[in-house]
JSON list of N, CA and C and ligand atoms in Angstrom, two decimals:
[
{"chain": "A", "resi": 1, "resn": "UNK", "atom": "N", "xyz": [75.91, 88.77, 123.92]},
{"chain": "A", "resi": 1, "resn": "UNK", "atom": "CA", "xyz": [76.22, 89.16, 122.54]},
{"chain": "A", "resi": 1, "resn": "UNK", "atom": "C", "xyz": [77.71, 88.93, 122.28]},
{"chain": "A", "resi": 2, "resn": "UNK", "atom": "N", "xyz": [78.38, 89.89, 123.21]},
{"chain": "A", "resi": 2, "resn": "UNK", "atom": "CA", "xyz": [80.10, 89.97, 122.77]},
{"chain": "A", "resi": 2, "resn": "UNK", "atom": "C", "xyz": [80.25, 88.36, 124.03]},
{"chain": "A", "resi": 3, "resn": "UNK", "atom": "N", "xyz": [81.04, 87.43, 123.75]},
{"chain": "A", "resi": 3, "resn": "UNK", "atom": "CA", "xyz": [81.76, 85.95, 124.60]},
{"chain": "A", "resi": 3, "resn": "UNK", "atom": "C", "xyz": [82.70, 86.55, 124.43]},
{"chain": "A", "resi": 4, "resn": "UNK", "atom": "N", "xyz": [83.63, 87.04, 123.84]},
{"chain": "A", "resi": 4, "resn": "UNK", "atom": "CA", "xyz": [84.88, 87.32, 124.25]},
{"chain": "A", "resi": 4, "resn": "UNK", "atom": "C", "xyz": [84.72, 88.33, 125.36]},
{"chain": "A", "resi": 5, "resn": "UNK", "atom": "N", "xyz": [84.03, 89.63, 125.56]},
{"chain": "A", "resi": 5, "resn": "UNK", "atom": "CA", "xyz": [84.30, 90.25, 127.14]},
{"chain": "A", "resi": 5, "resn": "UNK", "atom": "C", "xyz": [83.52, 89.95, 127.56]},
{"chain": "A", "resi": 6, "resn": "UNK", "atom": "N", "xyz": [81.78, 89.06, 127.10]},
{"chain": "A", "resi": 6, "resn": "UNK", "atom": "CA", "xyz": [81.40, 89.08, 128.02]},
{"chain": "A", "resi": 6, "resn": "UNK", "atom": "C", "xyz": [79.83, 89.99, 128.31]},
{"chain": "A", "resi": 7, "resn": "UNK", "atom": "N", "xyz": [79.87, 91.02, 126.88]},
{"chain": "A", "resi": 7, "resn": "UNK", "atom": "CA", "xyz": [79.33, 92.02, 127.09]},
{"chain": "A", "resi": 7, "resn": "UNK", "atom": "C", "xyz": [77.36, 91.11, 126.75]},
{"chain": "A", "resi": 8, "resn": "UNK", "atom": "N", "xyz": [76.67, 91.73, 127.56]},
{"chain": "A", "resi": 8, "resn": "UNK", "atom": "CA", "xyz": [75.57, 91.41, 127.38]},
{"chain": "A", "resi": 8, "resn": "UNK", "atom": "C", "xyz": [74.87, 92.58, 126.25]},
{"chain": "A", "resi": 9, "resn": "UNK", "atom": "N", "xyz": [73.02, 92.48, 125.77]},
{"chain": "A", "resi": 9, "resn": "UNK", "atom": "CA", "xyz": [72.23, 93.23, 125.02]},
{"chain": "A", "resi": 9, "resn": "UNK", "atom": "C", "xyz": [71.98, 94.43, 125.82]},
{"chain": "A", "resi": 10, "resn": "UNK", "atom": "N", "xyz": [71.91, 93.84, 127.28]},
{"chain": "A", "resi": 10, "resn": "UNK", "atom": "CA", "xyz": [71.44, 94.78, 128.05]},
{"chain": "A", "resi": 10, "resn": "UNK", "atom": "C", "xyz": [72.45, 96.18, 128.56]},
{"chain": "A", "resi": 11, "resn": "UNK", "atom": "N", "xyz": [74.00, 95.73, 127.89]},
{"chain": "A", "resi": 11, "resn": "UNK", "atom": "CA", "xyz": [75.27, 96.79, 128.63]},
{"chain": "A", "resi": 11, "resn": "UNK", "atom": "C", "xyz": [74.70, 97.50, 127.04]},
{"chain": "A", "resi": 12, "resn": "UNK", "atom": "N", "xyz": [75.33, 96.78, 125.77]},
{"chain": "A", "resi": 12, "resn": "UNK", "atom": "CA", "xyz": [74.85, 97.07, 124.95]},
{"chain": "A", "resi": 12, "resn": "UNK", "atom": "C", "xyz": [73.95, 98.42, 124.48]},
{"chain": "A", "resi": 13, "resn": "UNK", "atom": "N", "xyz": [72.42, 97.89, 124.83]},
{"chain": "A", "resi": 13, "resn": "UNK", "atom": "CA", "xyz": [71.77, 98.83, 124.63]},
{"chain": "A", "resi": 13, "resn": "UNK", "atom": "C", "xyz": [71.82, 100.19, 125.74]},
{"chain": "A", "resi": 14, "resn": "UNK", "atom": "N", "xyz": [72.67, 100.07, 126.84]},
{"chain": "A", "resi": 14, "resn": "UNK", "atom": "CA", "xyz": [72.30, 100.96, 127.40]},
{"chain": "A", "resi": 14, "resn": "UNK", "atom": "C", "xyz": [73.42, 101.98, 126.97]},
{"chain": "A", "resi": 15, "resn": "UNK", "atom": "N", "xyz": [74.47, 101.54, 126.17]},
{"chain": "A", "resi": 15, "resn": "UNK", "atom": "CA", "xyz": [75.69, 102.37, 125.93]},
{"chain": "A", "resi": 15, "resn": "UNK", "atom": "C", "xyz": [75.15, 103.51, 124.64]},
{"chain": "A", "resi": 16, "resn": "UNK", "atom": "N", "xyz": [74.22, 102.63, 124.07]},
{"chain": "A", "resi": 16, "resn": "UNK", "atom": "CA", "xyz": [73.63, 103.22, 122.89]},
{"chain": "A", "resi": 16, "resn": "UNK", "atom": "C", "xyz": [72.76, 104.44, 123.30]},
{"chain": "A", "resi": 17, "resn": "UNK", "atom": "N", "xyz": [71.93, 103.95, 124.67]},
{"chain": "A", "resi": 17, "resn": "UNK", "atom": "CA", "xyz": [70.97, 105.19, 125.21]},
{"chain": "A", "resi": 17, "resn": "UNK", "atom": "C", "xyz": [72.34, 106.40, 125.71]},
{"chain": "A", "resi": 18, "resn": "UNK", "atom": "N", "xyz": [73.01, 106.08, 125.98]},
{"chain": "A", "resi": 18, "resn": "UNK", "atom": "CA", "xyz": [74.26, 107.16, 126.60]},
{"chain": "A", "resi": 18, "resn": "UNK", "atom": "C", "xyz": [74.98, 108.00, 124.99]},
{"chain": "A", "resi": 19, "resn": "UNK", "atom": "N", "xyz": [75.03, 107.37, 124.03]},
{"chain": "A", "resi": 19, "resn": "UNK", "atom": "CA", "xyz": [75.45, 108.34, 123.24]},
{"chain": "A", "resi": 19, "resn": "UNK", "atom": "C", "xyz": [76.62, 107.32, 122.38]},
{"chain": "A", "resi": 20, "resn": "UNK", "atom": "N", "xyz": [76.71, 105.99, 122.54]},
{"chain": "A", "resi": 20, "resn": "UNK", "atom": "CA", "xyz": [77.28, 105.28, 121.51]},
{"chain": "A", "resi": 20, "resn": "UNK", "atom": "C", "xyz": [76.49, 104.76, 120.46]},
{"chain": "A", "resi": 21, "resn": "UNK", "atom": "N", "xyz": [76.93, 105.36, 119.10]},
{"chain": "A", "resi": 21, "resn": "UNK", "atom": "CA", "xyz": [75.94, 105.26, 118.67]},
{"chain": "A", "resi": 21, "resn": "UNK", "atom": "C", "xyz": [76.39, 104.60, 116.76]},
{"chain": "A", "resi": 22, "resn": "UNK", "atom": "N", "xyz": [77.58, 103.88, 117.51]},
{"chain": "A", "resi": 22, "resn": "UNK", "atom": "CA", "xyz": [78.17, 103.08, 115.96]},
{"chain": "A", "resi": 22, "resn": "UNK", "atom": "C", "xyz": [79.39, 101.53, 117.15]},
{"chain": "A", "resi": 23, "resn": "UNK", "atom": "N", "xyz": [79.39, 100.93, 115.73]},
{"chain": "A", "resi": 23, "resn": "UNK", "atom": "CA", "xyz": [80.29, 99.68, 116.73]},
{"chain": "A", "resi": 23, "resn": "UNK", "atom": "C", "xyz": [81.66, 100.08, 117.35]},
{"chain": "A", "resi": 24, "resn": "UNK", "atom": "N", "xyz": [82.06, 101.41, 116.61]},
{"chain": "A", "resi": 24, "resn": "UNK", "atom": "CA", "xyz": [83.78, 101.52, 117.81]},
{"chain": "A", "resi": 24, "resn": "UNK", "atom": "C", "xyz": [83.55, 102.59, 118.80]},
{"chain": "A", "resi": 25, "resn": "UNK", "atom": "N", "xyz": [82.11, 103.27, 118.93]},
{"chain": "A", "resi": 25, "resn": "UNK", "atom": "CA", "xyz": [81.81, 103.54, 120.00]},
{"chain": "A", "resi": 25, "resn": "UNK", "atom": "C", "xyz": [81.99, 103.03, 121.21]},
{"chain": "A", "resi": 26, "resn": "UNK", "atom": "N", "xyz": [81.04, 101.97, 120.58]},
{"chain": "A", "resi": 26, "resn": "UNK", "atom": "CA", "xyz": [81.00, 100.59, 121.77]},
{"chain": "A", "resi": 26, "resn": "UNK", "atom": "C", "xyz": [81.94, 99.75, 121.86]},
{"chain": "A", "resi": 27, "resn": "UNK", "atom": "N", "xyz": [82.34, 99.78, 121.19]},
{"chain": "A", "resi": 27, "resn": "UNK", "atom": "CA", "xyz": [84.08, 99.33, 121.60]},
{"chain": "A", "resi": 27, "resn": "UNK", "atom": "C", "xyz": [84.86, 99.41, 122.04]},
{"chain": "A", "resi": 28, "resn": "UNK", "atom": "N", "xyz": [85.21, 101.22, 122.15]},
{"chain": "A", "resi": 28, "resn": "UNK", "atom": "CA", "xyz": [85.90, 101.91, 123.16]},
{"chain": "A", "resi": 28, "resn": "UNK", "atom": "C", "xyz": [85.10, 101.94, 124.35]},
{"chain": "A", "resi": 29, "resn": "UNK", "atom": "N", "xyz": [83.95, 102.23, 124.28]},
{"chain": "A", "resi": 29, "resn": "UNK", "atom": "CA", "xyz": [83.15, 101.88, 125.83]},
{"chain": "A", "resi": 29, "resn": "UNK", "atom": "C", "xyz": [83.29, 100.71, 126.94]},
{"chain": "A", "resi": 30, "resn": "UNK", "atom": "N", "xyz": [82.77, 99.83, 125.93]},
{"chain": "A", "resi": 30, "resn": "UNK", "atom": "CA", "xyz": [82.39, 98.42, 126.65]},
{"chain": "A", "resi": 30, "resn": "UNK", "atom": "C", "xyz": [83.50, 97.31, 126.21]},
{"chain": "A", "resi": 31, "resn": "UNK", "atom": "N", "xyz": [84.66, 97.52, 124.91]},
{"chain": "A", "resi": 31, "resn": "UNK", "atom": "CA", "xyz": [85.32, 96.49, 124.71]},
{"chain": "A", "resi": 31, "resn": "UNK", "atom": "C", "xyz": [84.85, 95.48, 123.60]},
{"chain": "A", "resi": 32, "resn": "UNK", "atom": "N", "xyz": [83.52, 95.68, 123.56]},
{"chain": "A", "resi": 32, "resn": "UNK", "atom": "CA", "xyz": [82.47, 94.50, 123.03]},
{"chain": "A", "resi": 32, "resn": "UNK", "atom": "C", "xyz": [82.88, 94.94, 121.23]},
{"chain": "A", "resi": 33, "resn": "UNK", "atom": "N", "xyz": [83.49, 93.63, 120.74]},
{"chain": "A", "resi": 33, "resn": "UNK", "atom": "CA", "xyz": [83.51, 93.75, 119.34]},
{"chain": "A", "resi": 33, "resn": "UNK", "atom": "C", "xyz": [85.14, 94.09, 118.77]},
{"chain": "A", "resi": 34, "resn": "UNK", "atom": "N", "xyz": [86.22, 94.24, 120.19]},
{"chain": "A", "resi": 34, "resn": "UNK", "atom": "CA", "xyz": [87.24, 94.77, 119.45]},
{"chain": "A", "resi": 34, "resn": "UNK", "atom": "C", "xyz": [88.53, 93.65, 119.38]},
{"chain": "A", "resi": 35, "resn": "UNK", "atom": "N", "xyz": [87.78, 92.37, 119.83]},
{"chain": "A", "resi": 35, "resn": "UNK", "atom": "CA", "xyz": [88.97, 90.65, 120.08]},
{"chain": "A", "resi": 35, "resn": "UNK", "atom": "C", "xyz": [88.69, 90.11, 118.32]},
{"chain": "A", "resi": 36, "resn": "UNK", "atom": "N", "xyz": [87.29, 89.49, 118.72]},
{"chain": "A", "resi": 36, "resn": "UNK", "atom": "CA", "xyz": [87.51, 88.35, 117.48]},
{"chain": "A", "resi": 36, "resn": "UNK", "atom": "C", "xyz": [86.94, 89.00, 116.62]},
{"chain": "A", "resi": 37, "resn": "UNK", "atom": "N", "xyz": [85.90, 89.96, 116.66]},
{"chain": "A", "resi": 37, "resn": "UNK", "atom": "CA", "xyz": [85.13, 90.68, 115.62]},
{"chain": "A", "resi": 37, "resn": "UNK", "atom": "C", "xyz": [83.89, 90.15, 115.55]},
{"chain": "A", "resi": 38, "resn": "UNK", "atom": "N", "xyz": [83.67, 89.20, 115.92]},
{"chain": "A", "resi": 38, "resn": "UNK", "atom": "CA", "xyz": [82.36, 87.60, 115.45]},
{"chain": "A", "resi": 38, "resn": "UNK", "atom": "C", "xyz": [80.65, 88.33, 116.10]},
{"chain": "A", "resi": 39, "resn": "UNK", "atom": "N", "xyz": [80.87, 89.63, 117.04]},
{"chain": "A", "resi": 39, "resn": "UNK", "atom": "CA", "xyz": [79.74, 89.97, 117.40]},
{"chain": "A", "resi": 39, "resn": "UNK", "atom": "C", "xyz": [79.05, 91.28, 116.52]},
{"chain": "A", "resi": 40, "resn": "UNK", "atom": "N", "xyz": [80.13, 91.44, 115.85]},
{"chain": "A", "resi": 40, "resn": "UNK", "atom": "CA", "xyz": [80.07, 92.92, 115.67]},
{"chain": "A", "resi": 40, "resn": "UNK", "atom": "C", "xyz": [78.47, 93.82, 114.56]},
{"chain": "A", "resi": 41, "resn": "UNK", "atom": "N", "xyz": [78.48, 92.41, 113.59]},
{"chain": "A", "resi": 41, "resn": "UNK", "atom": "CA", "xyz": [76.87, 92.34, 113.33]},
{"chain": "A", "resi": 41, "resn": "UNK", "atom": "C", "xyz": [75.77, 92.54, 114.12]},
{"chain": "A", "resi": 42, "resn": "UNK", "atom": "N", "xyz": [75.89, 91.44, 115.09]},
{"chain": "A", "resi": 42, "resn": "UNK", "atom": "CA", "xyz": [74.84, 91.67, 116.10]},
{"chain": "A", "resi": 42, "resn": "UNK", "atom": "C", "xyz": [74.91, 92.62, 116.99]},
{"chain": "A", "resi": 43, "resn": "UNK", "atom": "N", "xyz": [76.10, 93.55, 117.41]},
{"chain": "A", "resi": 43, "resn": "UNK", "atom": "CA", "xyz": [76.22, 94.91, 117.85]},
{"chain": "A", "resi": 43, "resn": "UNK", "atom": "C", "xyz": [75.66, 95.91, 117.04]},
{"chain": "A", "resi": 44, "resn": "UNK", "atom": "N", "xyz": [75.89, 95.81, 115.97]},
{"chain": "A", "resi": 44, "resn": "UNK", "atom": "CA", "xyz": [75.29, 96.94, 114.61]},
{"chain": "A", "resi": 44, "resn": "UNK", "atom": "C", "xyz": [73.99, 96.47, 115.22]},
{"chain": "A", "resi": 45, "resn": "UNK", "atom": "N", "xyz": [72.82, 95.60, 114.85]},
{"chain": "A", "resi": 45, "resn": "UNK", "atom": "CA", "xyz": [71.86, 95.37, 114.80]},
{"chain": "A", "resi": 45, "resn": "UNK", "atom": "C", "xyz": [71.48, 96.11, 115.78]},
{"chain": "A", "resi": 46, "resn": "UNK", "atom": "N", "xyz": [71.73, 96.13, 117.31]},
{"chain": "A", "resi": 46, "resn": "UNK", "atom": "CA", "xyz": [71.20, 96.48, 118.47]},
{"chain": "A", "resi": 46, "resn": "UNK", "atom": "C", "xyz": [71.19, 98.14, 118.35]},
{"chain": "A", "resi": 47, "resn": "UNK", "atom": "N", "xyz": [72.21, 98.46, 117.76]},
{"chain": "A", "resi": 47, "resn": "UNK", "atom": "CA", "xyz": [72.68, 99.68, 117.76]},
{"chain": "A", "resi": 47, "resn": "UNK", "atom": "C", "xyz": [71.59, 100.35, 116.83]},
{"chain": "A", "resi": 48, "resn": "UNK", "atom": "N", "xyz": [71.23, 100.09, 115.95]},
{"chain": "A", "resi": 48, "resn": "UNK", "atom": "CA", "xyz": [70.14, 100.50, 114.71]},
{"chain": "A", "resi": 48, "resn": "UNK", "atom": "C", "xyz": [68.62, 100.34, 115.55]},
{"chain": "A", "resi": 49, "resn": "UNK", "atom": "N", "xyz": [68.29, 98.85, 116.23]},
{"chain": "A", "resi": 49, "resn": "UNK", "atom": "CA", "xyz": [66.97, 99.03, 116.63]},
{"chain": "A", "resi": 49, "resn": "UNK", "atom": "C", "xyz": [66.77, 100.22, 117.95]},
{"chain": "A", "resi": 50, "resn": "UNK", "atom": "N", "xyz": [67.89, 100.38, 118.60]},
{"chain": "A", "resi": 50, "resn": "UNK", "atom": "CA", "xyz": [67.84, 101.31, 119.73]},
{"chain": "A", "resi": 50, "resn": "UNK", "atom": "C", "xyz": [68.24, 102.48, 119.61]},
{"chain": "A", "resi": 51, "resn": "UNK", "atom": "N", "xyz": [69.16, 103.13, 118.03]},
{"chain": "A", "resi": 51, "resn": "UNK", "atom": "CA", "xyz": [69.02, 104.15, 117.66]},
{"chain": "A", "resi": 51, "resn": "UNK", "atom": "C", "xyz": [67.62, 104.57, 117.30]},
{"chain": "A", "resi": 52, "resn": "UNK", "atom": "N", "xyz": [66.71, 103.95, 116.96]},
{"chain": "A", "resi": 52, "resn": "UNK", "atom": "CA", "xyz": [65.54, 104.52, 115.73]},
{"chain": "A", "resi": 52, "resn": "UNK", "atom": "C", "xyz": [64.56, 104.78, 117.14]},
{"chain": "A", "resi": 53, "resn": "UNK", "atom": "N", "xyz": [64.25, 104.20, 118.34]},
{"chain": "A", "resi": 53, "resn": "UNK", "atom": "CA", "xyz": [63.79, 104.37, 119.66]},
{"chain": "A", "resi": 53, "resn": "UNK", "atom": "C", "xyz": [64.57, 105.25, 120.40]},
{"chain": "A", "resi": 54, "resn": "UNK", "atom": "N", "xyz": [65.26, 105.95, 120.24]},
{"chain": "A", "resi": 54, "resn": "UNK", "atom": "CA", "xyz": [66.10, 106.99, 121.33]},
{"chain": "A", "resi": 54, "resn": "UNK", "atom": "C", "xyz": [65.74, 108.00, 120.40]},
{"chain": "A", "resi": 55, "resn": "UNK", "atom": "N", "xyz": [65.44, 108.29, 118.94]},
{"chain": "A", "resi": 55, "resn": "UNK", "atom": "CA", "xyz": [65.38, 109.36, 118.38]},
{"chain": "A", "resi": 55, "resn": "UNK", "atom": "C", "xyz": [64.03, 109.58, 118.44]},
{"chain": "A", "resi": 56, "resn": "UNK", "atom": "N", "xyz": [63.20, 108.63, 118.69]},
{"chain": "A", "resi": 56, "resn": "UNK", "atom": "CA", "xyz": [61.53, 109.05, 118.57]},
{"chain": "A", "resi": 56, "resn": "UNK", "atom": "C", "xyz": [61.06, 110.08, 119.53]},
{"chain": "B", "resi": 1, "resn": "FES", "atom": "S1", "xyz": [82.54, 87.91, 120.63]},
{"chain": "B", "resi": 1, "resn": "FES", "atom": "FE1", "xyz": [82.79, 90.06, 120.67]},
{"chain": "B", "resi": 1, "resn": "FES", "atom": "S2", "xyz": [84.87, 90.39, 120.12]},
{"chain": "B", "resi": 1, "resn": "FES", "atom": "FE2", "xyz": [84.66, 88.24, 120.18]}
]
């Protein structure tokens, strides 16, 4: 997802199961989204389908 650190769907979603649960969450977590910005859609996205499954 994130090429600038590197960050995969799979660090991603698991930061989301831990309690990040917006993009500067995961930003401060994992880094992912805070260089070029260019992922940060597709971070939201992950973040929304794996919020609505962690709350069920
Ligand atoms: S691809 Fe994620 S910050 Fe650049």
């Amino acid at each position: 997802v994130c090429s600038c650190f590197n960050v995969g769907v799979n660090q991603i979603t698991a930061a989301v199961a831990a309690g990040c649960t917006s993009v500067d969450a995961i930003g401060a977590t994992l880094k992912a989204g805070t260089n070029c910005g260019s992922c940060r859609s597709e971070i939201r996205a992950i973040i929304a389908a794996n919020r609505v499954q962690a709350a069920e």
